[in-house]
RNA sequence: GUGGUUGUAGCUCAGUUGGUUAGAGCACCAGAUUGUGGAUCUGGGGGUCGCGGGUUCAAAUCCCGUCAGCCACCCCA
């Protein structure tokens, strides 16, 4: 009878994989703390409505949703944003501004597996609530950059594409598109990079053919690759809203430059982030080689807290997924071979010596030294072999002769040097040999 | 959800036109080795050949189905 298999798309972490995961999380967490973000978490299981309210019922096809034993419609969380909006919204008036929060959590989506995408994955989420100005974007993008740089990735390895849904909407308004048409155009922009001119088909079907003049103007903004070009294109449109928005852009880019991350960011109006809830600046991180899917994505979502029952609270956030990110680190050889090795390994002569040895093992462990020893009594040769393979720096030798003389022989497994120390000085001696 | 492709030991892979008890390397365990490690040698465990059905005297091999992995599409909050 075959054992039940791991569910498709779910992951198991053997010690080696777990070491990698822990390493990544450790750097992310440390970086977030350095930037003054506070960690939070929420439930893994949420009411289904938390997700359908924001994204409509069709989202349910992508959810791990079911009816629980109490008849509740529930879903495993596919993302953090609704949860954090609820958390913040519920206590918004009691929280000091700006609210800078982050989390590292697992998410679940009922989707087909692919490279860099499974049915469960971890995300680092960071958000700032309560700051409407581009200063919040500066801080978040700087954090995003550092979360990648912290592993040794450089501006040669990744970059961040920066765009703006507000700018697009103002621009399209100036071109005379109504609201529904503008939304349709955003969909076109999202697809244009991938399928080119065919992207306009969806607009044509809904609103009729677009005149060439306006199409050319859309393509002009789409082609913008820098602040100068952006200003030039926007100046032609001659809209007050657009001019005001440009001031935000200058503030954002200036801030990013001052923060030392300018080299990682490129102006690129081709990014609009799907049909999502974003209301202003949006950004996505990609590897430079371009053979992986997006590493991270985020943007401003000023309406969402209110939508989840909280007060009007401006917000901006981003998420980094662990799978694509790990693929990038592997490709660049930036995952250190992490080995969980003990500091010392006890080599024990026989049952008589074992009592003393275990006492010392305990003593060393109380002193926070990592110590291992063979559970079963075996020959000395085997124990030395095990000591070497464990990666320990020192072997502590408990033979008949040492125990009788009240000493412990310590062998440096690197250079083979041996010293004897009185049993009562063991902790000190081990510390010294380890250099701490 | 659609299409393509791949499934043999923990891992990487052999396995002849269908032919007897399916192999190798690495890894693991044990012995050589009763006080000094990484080596070497010897031995051992581990497979319903993804699963199910069909063709055949005979299937890892051929056919059908199914499941799973990979790749692309859809989607990507």
Short mmCIF file of C-alpha atoms (C1' of nucleotides) in Angstrom, two decimals:
data_model
loop_
_atom_site.label_atom_id
_atom_site.label_comp_id
_atom_site.label_asym_id
_atom_site.label_seq_id
_atom_site.Cartn_x
_atom_site.Cartn_y
_atom_site.Cartn_z
CA UNK A 1 0.00 0.00 0.00
CA UNK A 2 1.46 3.28 -1.09
CA UNK A 3 1.87 6.06 1.43
CA UNK A 4 -0.13 9.20 0.78
CA UNK A 5 2.09 11.57 -1.21
CA UNK A 6 2.85 15.17 -0.42
CA UNK A 7 0.10 17.33 -1.87
CA UNK A 8 1.03 18.82 -5.25
CA UNK A 9 2.72 22.18 -4.97
CA UNK A 10 3.48 21.79 -1.27
CA UNK A 11 7.00 21.79 0.01
CA UNK A 12 8.94 19.81 2.55
CA UNK A 13 12.06 21.26 4.10
CA UNK A 14 14.76 18.75 4.92
CA UNK A 15 17.46 20.19 7.17
CA UNK A 16 19.57 21.48 4.30
CA UNK A 17 16.64 23.28 2.69
CA UNK A 18 15.48 24.52 6.06
CA UNK A 19 18.92 26.03 6.69
CA UNK A 20 18.61 28.00 3.45
CA UNK A 21 15.12 29.16 4.31
CA UNK A 22 16.17 30.23 7.79
CA UNK A 23 19.14 32.09 6.39
CA UNK A 24 16.94 34.06 4.00
CA UNK A 25 14.38 34.86 6.68
CA UNK A 26 17.09 35.90 9.11
CA UNK A 27 18.50 38.48 6.69
CA UNK A 28 15.05 39.82 5.81
CA UNK A 29 14.03 40.11 9.44
CA UNK A 30 17.26 41.78 10.47
CA UNK A 31 17.02 44.24 7.57
CA UNK A 32 13.46 45.17 8.44
CA UNK A 33 14.47 45.82 12.03
CA UNK A 34 17.35 47.99 10.89
CA UNK A 35 14.82 50.06 8.93
CA UNK A 36 12.58 50.42 11.98
CA UNK A 37 9.80 48.08 10.89
CA UNK A 38 7.92 46.01 13.47
CA UNK A 39 6.98 42.40 12.92
CA UNK A 40 3.40 41.12 13.05
CA UNK A 41 1.49 38.07 11.90
CA UNK A 42 -2.11 37.07 11.31
CA UNK A 43 -4.24 33.95 10.91
CA UNK A 44 -3.44 31.40 8.23
CA UNK A 45 -7.14 30.69 7.81
CA UNK A 46 -9.49 33.58 7.11
CA UNK A 47 -13.14 34.08 6.18
CA UNK A 48 -13.51 33.61 2.44
CA UNK A 49 -15.21 36.99 2.20
CA UNK A 50 -12.00 38.76 3.19
CA UNK A 51 -10.71 37.96 -0.28
CA UNK A 52 -13.87 37.94 -2.39
CA UNK A 53 -14.85 41.41 -1.14
CA UNK A 54 -11.74 42.95 -2.60
CA UNK A 55 -11.26 40.92 -5.72
CA UNK A 56 -14.67 39.55 -6.62
CA UNK A 57 -15.97 36.00 -6.62
CA UNK A 58 -13.84 34.82 -9.52
CA UNK A 59 -10.83 34.94 -7.22
CA UNK A 60 -12.18 31.87 -5.46
CA UNK A 61 -10.87 29.64 -8.24
CA UNK A 62 -7.36 30.57 -7.10
CA UNK A 63 -8.00 30.04 -3.40
CA UNK A 64 -7.60 27.11 -1.07
CA UNK A 65 -11.12 27.57 0.19
CA UNK A 66 -13.59 25.20 1.83
CA UNK A 67 -16.45 24.99 4.30
CA UNK A 68 -15.32 24.28 7.85
CA UNK A 69 -17.11 22.04 10.34
CA UNK A 70 -19.08 24.99 11.64
CA UNK A 71 -20.40 25.73 8.17
CA UNK A 72 -18.17 28.78 7.67
CA UNK A 73 -16.82 29.61 4.23
CA UNK A 74 -13.08 29.92 4.80
CA UNK A 75 -9.84 30.14 2.85
CA UNK A 76 -6.17 29.74 3.50
CA UNK A 77 -4.60 33.14 3.05
CA UNK A 78 -3.38 33.87 -0.49
CA UNK A 79 -1.79 37.19 0.48
CA UNK A 80 -1.23 39.39 3.51
CA UNK A 81 -2.65 42.73 2.44
CA UNK A 82 -6.32 42.22 3.47
CA UNK A 83 -5.26 40.85 6.83
CA UNK A 84 -2.86 43.65 7.60
CA UNK A 85 -5.42 46.23 6.49
CA UNK A 86 -7.88 44.75 8.94
CA UNK A 87 -5.31 44.66 11.73
CA UNK A 88 -4.25 48.23 11.16
CA UNK A 89 -7.77 49.47 10.48
CA UNK A 90 -9.10 48.07 13.75
CA UNK A 91 -6.57 49.95 15.84
CA UNK A 92 -5.64 52.75 13.48
CA UNK A 93 -6.46 55.49 15.96
CA UNK A 94 -4.24 54.01 18.65
CA UNK A 95 -1.18 53.37 16.49
CA UNK A 96 1.69 55.84 16.24
CA UNK A 97 2.30 57.15 12.74
CA UNK A 98 3.89 56.28 10.54
CA UNK A 99 2.95 52.64 11.01
CA UNK A 100 5.85 50.59 9.65
CA UNK A 101 5.12 46.85 9.80
CA UNK A 102 6.52 43.71 8.25
CA UNK A 103 5.83 39.98 8.30
CA UNK A 104 7.32 36.76 7.01
CA UNK A 105 4.53 34.29 6.40
CA UNK A 106 3.34 31.39 4.29
CA UNK A 107 0.60 31.79 1.70
CA UNK A 108 -1.49 29.38 -0.35
CA UNK A 109 -2.93 29.63 -3.82
CA UNK A 110 -4.67 26.89 -5.74
CA UNK A 111 -2.70 27.23 -8.94
CA UNK A 112 -0.75 25.18 -11.42
CA UNK A 113 2.87 24.76 -10.47
CA UNK A 114 5.70 26.33 -12.41
CA UNK A 115 9.26 27.39 -11.91
CA UNK A 116 9.24 29.86 -9.04
CA UNK A 117 5.62 29.24 -8.25
CA UNK A 118 4.02 26.61 -6.05
CA UNK A 119 0.78 26.25 -4.19
CA UNK A 120 2.43 27.44 -1.04
CA UNK A 121 5.19 29.96 -0.67
CA UNK A 122 6.57 32.46 1.77
CA UNK A 123 6.51 36.19 1.40
CA UNK A 124 8.25 39.01 3.13
CA UNK A 125 5.63 41.76 3.38
CA UNK A 126 6.39 45.32 4.39
CA UNK A 127 3.93 48.20 4.57
CA UNK A 128 3.76 51.80 5.69
CA UNK A 129 0.41 53.22 6.77
CA UNK A 130 -0.42 56.84 7.50
CA UNK A 131 1.92 58.62 5.11
CA UNK A 132 0.44 59.91 1.87
CA UNK A 133 3.59 61.50 0.47
CA UNK A 134 6.28 59.83 -1.64
CA UNK A 135 8.54 59.72 1.42
CA UNK A 136 6.83 56.43 2.27
CA UNK A 137 7.73 55.01 -1.14
CA UNK A 138 11.33 56.12 -0.66
CA UNK A 139 11.56 54.26 2.61
CA UNK A 140 9.91 51.11 1.27
CA UNK A 141 11.88 50.92 -1.94
CA UNK A 142 15.08 51.45 0.03
CA UNK A 143 14.03 48.56 2.26
CA UNK A 144 13.25 46.39 -0.74
CA UNK A 145 16.66 47.11 -2.25
CA UNK A 146 18.41 46.31 1.01
CA UNK A 147 16.46 43.07 1.40
CA UNK A 148 18.09 41.94 -1.85
CA UNK A 149 21.48 43.56 -1.37
CA UNK A 150 21.77 41.89 2.00
CA UNK A 151 22.58 38.65 0.18
CA UNK A 152 25.28 40.12 -2.01
CA UNK A 153 23.07 40.96 -4.99
CA UNK A 154 24.10 44.15 -6.77
CA UNK A 155 22.71 46.59 -9.30
CA UNK A 156 24.15 44.19 -11.90
CA UNK A 157 21.81 41.49 -10.66
CA UNK A 158 18.46 43.22 -10.21
CA UNK A 159 16.59 46.45 -10.74
CA UNK A 160 13.30 48.01 -9.82
CA UNK A 161 10.86 49.29 -12.39
CA UNK A 162 8.95 52.28 -11.11
CA UNK A 163 5.63 53.35 -12.51
CA UNK A 164 2.54 55.28 -11.51
CA UNK A 165 -1.12 54.48 -11.96
CA UNK A 166 -2.09 58.04 -10.99
CA UNK A 167 0.08 59.50 -13.69
CA UNK A 168 -1.49 57.20 -16.22
CA UNK A 169 -5.01 58.09 -15.13
CA UNK A 170 -4.32 61.83 -15.24
CA UNK A 171 -2.65 61.43 -18.62
CA UNK A 172 -5.51 59.43 -20.06
CA UNK A 173 -7.97 61.94 -18.68
CA UNK A 174 -6.05 64.72 -20.40
CA UNK A 175 -6.27 62.71 -23.61
CA UNK A 176 -10.04 62.63 -23.23
CA UNK A 177 -10.63 59.04 -22.15
CA UNK A 178 -13.48 58.42 -19.75
CA UNK A 179 -13.02 56.32 -16.64
CA UNK A 180 -14.04 52.99 -18.13
CA UNK A 181 -11.85 53.53 -21.16
CA UNK A 182 -8.93 54.50 -18.96
CA UNK A 183 -9.22 51.26 -16.99
CA UNK A 184 -9.28 49.38 -20.26
CA UNK A 185 -6.16 51.18 -21.43
CA UNK A 186 -4.34 50.18 -18.23
CA UNK A 187 -5.13 46.58 -19.13
CA UNK A 188 -3.64 47.20 -22.58
CA UNK A 189 -0.48 48.68 -21.06
CA UNK A 190 -0.10 45.70 -18.78
CA UNK A 191 -0.10 43.35 -21.74
CA UNK A 192 1.67 45.54 -24.30
CA UNK A 193 5.18 44.48 -23.33
CA UNK A 194 4.31 40.84 -23.82
CA UNK A 195 2.09 40.78 -26.90
CA UNK A 196 2.74 44.18 -28.50
CA UNK A 197 0.09 45.81 -30.65
CA UNK A 198 -2.33 42.93 -30.12
CA UNK A 199 -2.84 44.27 -26.62
CA UNK A 200 -5.07 46.98 -28.05
CA UNK A 201 -7.58 44.40 -29.21
CA UNK A 202 -9.29 44.26 -25.83
CA UNK A 203 -9.81 48.04 -25.93
CA UNK A 204 -11.11 47.96 -29.48
CA UNK A 205 -13.62 45.26 -28.61
CA UNK A 206 -15.01 47.21 -25.67
CA UNK A 207 -14.84 50.80 -26.89
CA UNK A 208 -14.20 50.75 -30.62
CA UNK A 209 -11.01 51.53 -32.43
CA UNK A 210 -8.71 54.08 -30.86
CA UNK A 211 -7.61 56.98 -33.04
CA UNK A 212 -3.97 56.92 -34.02
CA UNK A 213 -3.10 60.23 -32.38
CA UNK A 214 -4.13 59.07 -28.93
CA UNK A 215 -2.60 55.68 -29.44
CA UNK A 216 0.68 57.33 -30.33
CA UNK A 217 0.51 59.41 -27.17
CA UNK A 218 -0.07 56.32 -25.08
CA UNK A 219 2.89 54.63 -26.70
CA UNK A 220 4.96 57.74 -26.07
CA UNK A 221 4.40 57.55 -22.32
CA UNK A 222 4.92 53.81 -22.42
CA UNK A 223 8.32 54.33 -23.97
CA UNK A 224 9.50 56.71 -21.25
CA UNK A 225 12.67 55.51 -19.56
CA UNK A 226 13.70 58.45 -17.40
CA UNK A 227 12.52 61.51 -15.55
CA UNK A 228 13.55 63.90 -18.34
CA UNK A 229 11.60 62.00 -20.96
CA UNK A 230 8.71 61.81 -18.56
CA UNK A 231 8.66 65.56 -18.06
CA UNK A 232 8.80 66.14 -21.79
CA UNK A 233 5.88 63.82 -22.54
CA UNK A 234 3.83 65.19 -19.68
CA UNK A 235 4.48 68.82 -20.66
CA UNK A 236 2.86 68.17 -24.03
CA UNK A 237 -0.32 66.98 -22.36
CA UNK A 238 -0.63 70.30 -20.52
CA UNK A 239 -2.59 69.19 -17.49
CA UNK A 240 -2.36 70.75 -14.04
CA UNK A 241 -2.88 67.44 -12.31
CA UNK A 242 -0.02 65.97 -14.30
CA UNK A 243 2.29 68.84 -13.47
CA UNK A 244 1.47 68.45 -9.78
CA UNK A 245 2.12 64.73 -10.02
CA UNK A 246 5.53 65.38 -11.52
CA UNK A 247 6.50 67.12 -8.29
CA UNK A 248 5.81 63.83 -6.47
CA UNK A 249 8.00 62.03 -8.97
CA UNK A 250 10.86 64.44 -8.41
CA UNK A 251 10.49 64.05 -4.66
CA UNK A 252 10.46 60.28 -4.96
CA UNK A 253 13.45 60.02 -7.27
CA UNK A 254 15.36 62.62 -5.26
CA UNK A 255 14.70 60.70 -2.09
CA UNK A 256 15.79 57.42 -3.63
CA UNK A 257 18.97 59.06 -4.89
CA UNK A 258 19.68 60.52 -1.45
CA UNK A 259 19.06 57.13 0.09
CA UNK A 260 21.71 55.65 -2.21
CA UNK A 261 19.45 53.36 -4.19
CA UNK A 262 19.09 55.42 -7.34
CA UNK A 263 21.17 52.97 -9.36
CA UNK A 264 18.64 50.22 -8.67
CA UNK A 265 15.57 52.11 -9.86
CA UNK A 266 14.48 52.82 -13.39
CA UNK A 267 11.51 54.86 -14.49
CA UNK A 268 9.33 52.58 -16.56
CA UNK A 269 5.69 53.34 -17.21
CA UNK A 270 5.14 49.88 -18.65
CA UNK A 271 4.35 48.49 -15.21
CA UNK A 272 0.78 48.90 -13.96
CA UNK A 273 0.41 45.79 -11.79
CA UNK A 274 -2.53 43.96 -13.32
CA UNK A 275 -6.09 44.71 -12.34
CA UNK A 276 -5.23 45.37 -8.73
CA UNK A 277 -6.11 47.82 -6.01
CA UNK A 278 -3.13 50.12 -6.47
CA UNK A 279 -3.79 53.85 -6.50
CA UNK A 280 -0.45 55.54 -7.13
CA UNK A 281 3.16 54.59 -7.52
CA UNK A 282 3.74 50.92 -8.31
CA UNK A 283 7.01 49.05 -8.60
CA UNK A 284 8.36 45.62 -9.39
CA UNK A 285 11.79 44.09 -8.93
CA UNK A 286 13.29 41.87 -11.64
CA UNK A 287 16.55 40.13 -12.23
CA UNK A 288 18.61 41.87 -14.90
CA UNK A 289 19.01 38.77 -17.00
CA UNK A 290 15.27 38.51 -17.20
CA UNK A 291 14.94 34.76 -17.05
CA UNK A 292 12.92 34.73 -13.86
CA UNK A 293 9.50 36.01 -12.99
CA UNK A 294 9.14 39.11 -10.82
CA UNK A 295 11.12 39.00 -7.59
CA UNK A 296 8.97 41.45 -5.71
CA UNK A 297 6.15 43.86 -6.31
CA UNK A 298 4.30 46.59 -4.53
CA UNK A 299 2.69 49.96 -4.63
CA UNK A 300 0.33 52.37 -3.01
CA UNK A 301 -3.18 51.33 -2.03
CA UNK A 302 -4.82 54.29 -0.32
CA UNK A 303 -8.40 52.98 -0.44
CA UNK A 304 -7.98 49.54 1.00
CA UNK A 305 -8.00 50.16 4.75
CA UNK A 306 -11.31 51.98 4.45
CA UNK A 307 -12.63 49.17 2.29
CA UNK A 308 -11.95 46.79 5.17
CA UNK A 309 -13.87 48.90 7.63
CA UNK A 310 -11.06 51.11 8.90
CA UNK A 311 -10.61 54.85 8.61
CA UNK A 312 -9.20 56.54 5.51
CA UNK A 313 -5.57 55.66 5.82
CA UNK A 314 -2.99 56.02 3.07
CA UNK A 315 -0.86 52.93 2.61
CA UNK A 316 1.96 51.57 0.53
CA UNK A 317 3.56 48.16 0.65
CA UNK A 318 5.42 45.43 -1.16
CA UNK A 319 6.08 41.72 -0.97
CA UNK A 320 9.04 39.52 -1.88
CA UNK A 321 8.30 35.88 -2.64
CA UNK A 322 10.78 33.30 -1.46
CA UNK A 323 10.77 30.91 -4.44
CA UNK A 324 11.89 33.13 -7.29
CA UNK A 325 14.25 34.89 -4.94
CA UNK A 326 15.91 31.65 -3.97
CA UNK A 327 16.27 30.70 -7.63
CA UNK A 328 18.11 33.96 -8.21
CA UNK A 329 20.43 33.44 -5.26
CA UNK A 330 21.21 29.93 -6.48
CA UNK A 331 21.87 31.17 -10.00
CA UNK A 332 24.32 33.78 -8.66
CA UNK A 333 25.97 31.34 -6.26
CA UNK A 334 24.99 33.44 -3.28
CA UNK A 335 23.66 30.70 -1.07
CA UNK A 336 26.40 29.80 1.39
CA UNK A 337 26.77 26.16 2.25
CA UNK A 338 25.35 26.31 5.71
CA UNK A 339 26.35 23.51 8.04
CA UNK A 340 25.04 23.08 11.51
CA UNK A 341 28.21 21.86 13.20
CA UNK A 342 28.87 21.40 16.89
CA UNK A 343 31.73 23.24 18.57
CA UNK A 344 32.94 20.08 20.23
CA UNK A 345 32.33 16.34 20.03
CA UNK A 346 32.92 14.05 22.99
CA UNK A 347 34.82 10.81 22.42
CA UNK A 348 34.01 8.40 25.21
CA UNK A 349 36.10 5.37 26.21
CA UNK A 350 33.45 3.22 27.83
CA UNK A 351 30.47 3.06 30.19
CA UNK A 352 32.63 4.07 33.18
CA UNK A 353 33.84 7.25 31.45
CA UNK A 354 30.42 8.05 30.07
CA UNK A 355 29.02 9.33 33.34
CA UNK A 356 31.69 11.99 33.65
CA UNK A 357 31.50 12.83 29.96
CA UNK A 358 27.74 13.42 30.05
CA UNK A 359 28.20 15.70 33.04
CA UNK A 360 30.68 17.76 31.06
CA UNK A 361 28.50 17.76 27.97
CA UNK A 362 25.74 19.23 30.07
CA UNK A 363 28.04 21.78 31.63
CA UNK A 364 29.29 22.96 28.24
CA UNK A 365 25.78 23.15 26.87
CA UNK A 366 24.70 25.24 29.86
CA UNK A 367 27.45 27.61 28.77
CA UNK A 368 25.79 27.78 25.32
CA UNK A 369 28.51 25.75 23.63
CA UNK A 370 27.29 23.35 20.98
CA UNK A 371 28.32 19.87 21.98
CA UNK A 372 27.49 16.49 20.54
CA UNK A 373 28.51 12.93 21.44
CA UNK A 374 27.77 9.36 20.30
CA UNK A 375 24.56 7.96 21.75
CA UNK A 376 25.84 4.42 21.44
CA UNK A 377 29.16 3.16 22.76
CA UNK A 378 31.48 2.40 19.83
CA UNK A 379 35.18 2.00 19.14
CA UNK A 380 37.47 5.02 19.45
CA UNK A 381 38.23 4.99 15.77
CA UNK A 382 34.57 5.24 14.89
CA UNK A 383 34.04 8.04 17.33
CA UNK A 384 36.88 10.08 15.89
CA UNK A 385 35.45 9.53 12.47
CA UNK A 386 32.05 10.69 13.66
CA UNK A 387 33.67 13.68 15.36
CA UNK A 388 35.38 14.68 12.14
CA UNK A 389 32.27 14.22 10.03
CA UNK A 390 30.17 16.23 12.45
CA UNK A 391 32.20 19.29 11.53
CA UNK A 392 33.16 19.90 15.16
CA UNK A 393 36.28 21.95 15.77
CA UNK A 394 37.30 20.03 18.85
CA UNK A 395 37.17 16.47 20.11
CA UNK A 396 36.93 16.01 23.89
CA UNK A 397 38.54 12.73 24.80
CA UNK A 398 37.32 10.76 27.81
CA UNK A 399 39.58 7.70 28.11
CA UNK A 400 40.33 5.59 31.11
CA UNK A 401 43.65 7.34 31.65
CA UNK A 402 42.29 10.90 31.36
CA UNK A 403 39.39 10.26 33.70
CA UNK A 404 41.71 8.64 36.25
CA UNK A 405 43.96 11.73 36.21
CA UNK A 406 41.10 14.21 36.38
CA UNK A 407 41.83 15.76 33.01
CA UNK A 408 40.16 16.01 29.61
CA UNK A 409 42.23 15.68 26.49
CA UNK A 410 41.17 18.14 23.80
CA UNK A 411 42.11 17.47 20.22
CA UNK A 412 41.88 20.19 17.62
CA UNK A 413 40.30 18.39 14.68
CA UNK A 414 41.73 20.93 12.29
CA UNK A 415 45.45 20.68 12.99
CA UNK A 416 45.53 17.59 15.19
CA UNK A 417 47.10 19.35 18.17
CA UNK A 418 46.19 17.91 21.54
CA UNK A 419 46.20 19.49 24.97
CA UNK A 420 45.11 18.27 28.36
CA UNK A 421 43.18 20.47 30.74
CA UNK A 422 42.00 19.86 34.30
CA UNK A 423 38.34 18.84 34.28
CA UNK A 424 37.26 21.88 36.30
CA UNK A 425 38.72 24.25 33.71
CA UNK A 426 37.05 22.59 30.73
CA UNK A 427 34.54 25.30 29.86
CA UNK A 428 37.19 28.00 29.95
CA UNK A 429 39.64 25.94 27.95
CA UNK A 430 37.09 25.07 25.28
CA UNK A 431 36.06 28.71 25.00
CA UNK A 432 39.65 29.73 24.57
CA UNK A 433 40.38 27.13 21.91
CA UNK A 434 37.31 28.25 20.02
CA UNK A 435 38.43 31.82 20.29
CA UNK A 436 35.57 33.17 22.33
"C1'" G B 1 -8.40 24.93 -16.85
"C1'" U B 2 -5.34 24.04 -22.03
"C1'" G B 3 -1.04 22.07 -24.63
"C1'" G B 4 3.94 19.79 -24.83
"C1'" U B 5 7.41 16.60 -22.30
"C1'" U B 6 9.44 13.25 -18.57
"C1'" G B 7 8.67 9.19 -14.66
"C1'" U B 8 13.94 2.72 -13.08
"C1'" A B 9 17.23 2.59 -5.42
"C1'" G B 10 17.71 8.53 -1.04
"C1'" C B 11 20.61 11.12 -5.56
"C1'" U B 12 22.77 10.81 -10.81
"C1'" C B 13 21.80 7.32 -14.39
"C1'" A B 14 22.52 2.19 -17.32
"C1'" G B 15 19.18 -1.64 -18.83
"C1'" U B 16 20.23 -4.81 -26.36
"C1'" U B 17 15.00 -6.42 -31.77
"C1'" G B 18 10.13 -7.67 -25.49
"C1'" G B 19 13.45 -13.01 -22.70
"C1'" U B 20 15.17 -16.13 -16.64
"C1'" U B 21 16.45 -13.51 -9.94
"C1'" A B 22 16.53 -5.26 -12.89
"C1'" G B 23 22.29 -3.12 -12.46
"C1'" A B 24 26.44 0.80 -11.57
"C1'" G B 25 28.42 5.15 -9.14
"C1'" C B 26 27.51 8.31 -5.06
"C1'" A B 27 25.08 8.23 -0.26
"C1'" C B 28 23.71 5.09 4.06
"C1'" C B 29 24.90 0.80 7.55
"C1'" A B 30 28.51 -2.96 9.17
"C1'" G B 31 33.39 -5.31 9.29
"C1'" A B 32 38.76 -4.99 8.53
"C1'" U B 33 40.13 -1.36 13.16
"C1'" U B 34 39.45 -2.78 21.81
"C1'" G B 35 43.01 4.84 22.27
"C1'" U B 36 43.14 8.75 17.55
"C1'" G B 37 39.20 11.19 12.23
"C1'" G B 38 38.15 12.43 6.63
"C1'" A B 39 41.29 7.29 2.99
"C1'" U B 40 41.15 2.23 1.26
"C1'" C B 41 39.21 -2.69 0.90
"C1'" U B 42 35.21 -6.22 1.84
"C1'" G B 43 30.29 -7.07 2.83
"C1'" G B 44 25.10 -5.43 3.67
"C1'" G B 45 20.29 -3.05 3.55
"C1'" G B 46 17.36 -0.49 0.21
"C1'" G B 47 13.05 -1.19 -6.06
"C1'" U B 48 5.39 -3.89 -6.69
"C1'" C B 49 10.73 -0.10 -12.83
"C1'" G B 50 4.98 6.29 -10.61
"C1'" C B 51 0.02 3.74 -10.42
"C1'" G B 52 -3.94 0.85 -13.02
"C1'" G B 53 -5.45 -1.87 -17.10
"C1'" G B 54 -4.37 -4.21 -22.01
"C1'" U B 55 -1.39 -7.13 -25.84
"C1'" U B 56 1.98 -11.48 -25.27
"C1'" C B 57 4.25 -17.98 -23.65
"C1'" A B 58 6.96 -13.67 -21.57
"C1'" A B 59 6.58 -6.33 -20.35
"C1'" A B 60 11.09 -1.66 -17.07
"C1'" U B 61 10.68 -2.23 -22.64
"C1'" C B 62 4.75 -2.17 -26.84
"C1'" C B 63 -0.60 0.10 -26.33
"C1'" C B 64 -4.43 2.80 -23.40
"C1'" G B 65 -5.76 5.36 -19.08
"C1'" U B 66 -4.41 7.84 -14.72
"C1'" C B 67 -1.31 10.39 -11.18
"C1'" A B 68 3.02 13.28 -10.38
"C1'" G B 69 7.24 16.41 -11.98
"C1'" C B 70 9.12 19.93 -15.59
"C1'" C B 71 8.08 23.70 -19.59
"C1'" A B 72 4.73 27.08 -22.00
"C1'" C B 73 -0.33 29.34 -21.96
"C1'" C B 74 -4.28 31.36 -18.50
"C1'" C B 75 -3.50 33.86 -13.99
"C1'" C B 76 -0.17 36.24 -10.90
"C1'" A B 77 -3.62 39.78 -5.33
#
